[in-house]
Short mmCIF file of C-alpha atoms in Angstrom, two decimals:
data_model
loop_
_atom_site.label_atom_id
_atom_site.label_comp_id
_atom_site.label_asym_id
_atom_site.label_seq_id
_atom_site.Cartn_x
_atom_site.Cartn_y
_atom_site.Cartn_z
CA UNK A 169 -25.34 41.40 16.60
CA UNK A 170 -21.67 42.33 15.92
CA UNK A 171 -20.42 39.09 17.50
CA UNK A 172 -22.67 37.03 15.17
CA UNK A 173 -21.25 38.84 12.16
CA UNK A 174 -17.73 38.34 13.18
CA UNK A 175 -18.23 34.64 13.70
CA UNK A 176 -19.55 34.34 10.16
CA UNK A 177 -16.54 36.13 8.79
CA UNK A 178 -14.02 33.94 10.65
CA UNK A 179 -15.49 30.67 8.98
CA UNK A 180 -13.64 30.51 5.62
CA UNK A 181 -15.83 27.69 4.38
CA UNK A 182 -19.53 28.31 3.75
CA UNK A 183 -21.58 25.10 3.97
CA UNK A 184 -23.17 25.94 0.56
CA UNK A 185 -19.94 26.78 -1.27
CA UNK A 186 -17.43 24.26 0.16
CA UNK A 187 -16.97 21.63 -2.63
CA UNK A 188 -15.67 19.13 -0.04
CA UNK A 189 -19.15 18.80 1.47
CA UNK A 190 -20.61 17.46 -1.79
CA UNK A 191 -18.01 14.60 -2.31
CA UNK A 192 -18.23 11.11 -1.05
CA UNK A 193 -15.74 9.73 1.43
CA UNK A 194 -14.05 7.45 -1.19
CA UNK A 195 -13.60 10.43 -3.53
CA UNK A 196 -11.96 12.60 -0.77
CA UNK A 197 -9.41 9.89 0.09
CA UNK A 198 -8.59 9.38 -3.59
CA UNK A 199 -8.04 13.11 -3.99
CA UNK A 200 -5.90 13.35 -0.93
CA UNK A 201 -3.73 10.38 -2.15
CA UNK A 202 -3.30 12.14 -5.53
CA UNK A 203 -2.17 15.29 -3.87
CA UNK A 204 0.32 13.36 -1.66
CA UNK A 205 1.74 11.74 -4.89
CA UNK A 206 2.06 15.10 -6.65
CA UNK A 207 3.82 16.57 -3.60
CA UNK A 208 6.31 13.77 -3.39
CA UNK A 209 7.23 14.14 -7.11
CA UNK A 210 8.05 17.85 -6.82
CA UNK A 211 11.71 18.47 -7.83
CA UNK A 212 13.56 20.83 -5.60
CA UNK A 213 15.02 24.00 -7.15
CA UNK A 214 18.63 23.52 -6.06
CA UNK A 215 20.37 20.58 -7.69
CA UNK A 216 23.98 21.19 -6.72
CA UNK A 217 26.83 20.71 -9.24
CA UNK A 218 30.38 21.72 -8.70
CA UNK A 219 31.02 22.27 -12.39
CA UNK A 220 28.16 24.67 -12.85
CA UNK A 221 29.04 26.35 -9.69
CA UNK A 222 32.63 27.03 -10.77
CA UNK A 223 31.56 28.08 -14.26
CA UNK A 224 29.18 30.65 -12.87
CA UNK A 225 31.00 31.95 -9.89
CA UNK A 226 34.60 30.98 -10.62
CA UNK A 227 37.69 33.02 -11.23
CA UNK A 228 37.65 32.80 -14.95
CA UNK A 229 34.06 34.08 -15.10
CA UNK A 230 34.74 36.93 -12.67
CA UNK A 231 37.90 37.87 -14.66
CA UNK A 232 36.11 37.85 -18.00
CA UNK A 233 33.85 40.90 -17.38
CA UNK A 234 34.55 44.40 -16.06
CA UNK A 235 32.08 44.09 -13.20
CA UNK A 236 33.58 40.64 -12.33
CA UNK A 237 37.01 42.24 -12.11
CA UNK A 238 35.54 44.87 -9.93
CA UNK A 239 34.24 42.10 -7.64
CA UNK A 240 37.70 40.51 -7.47
CA UNK A 241 39.30 43.96 -6.81
CA UNK A 242 36.98 44.63 -3.85
CA UNK A 243 37.49 41.15 -2.37
CA UNK A 244 41.32 41.66 -2.63
CA UNK A 245 41.08 45.08 -0.97
CA UNK A 246 38.96 43.66 1.87
CA UNK A 247 41.51 40.89 2.38
CA UNK A 248 39.27 37.91 1.53
CA UNK A 249 41.07 34.51 1.87
CA UNK A 250 39.11 33.16 -1.08
CA UNK A 251 38.41 35.55 -4.02
CA UNK A 252 36.08 33.06 -5.79
CA UNK A 253 34.57 29.72 -5.35
#
């Protein structure tokens, strides 16, 4: 009895609740094609730009705030070759 109950729990799709069982083959293919198009159009989060990178992490930005100057001070003390980007 326990084995039968475990088998039912492993199956994530119940034949009565799975919406894919009620669709025709053509509808499923169209839906899959739409999903592929959407996935291909997704824009990645990192769009590199040297200007933005320097403005955000550069020397002038670090030197303009107290905490940024602390960062520069720590990097100097550690002997970093490059203090900023």
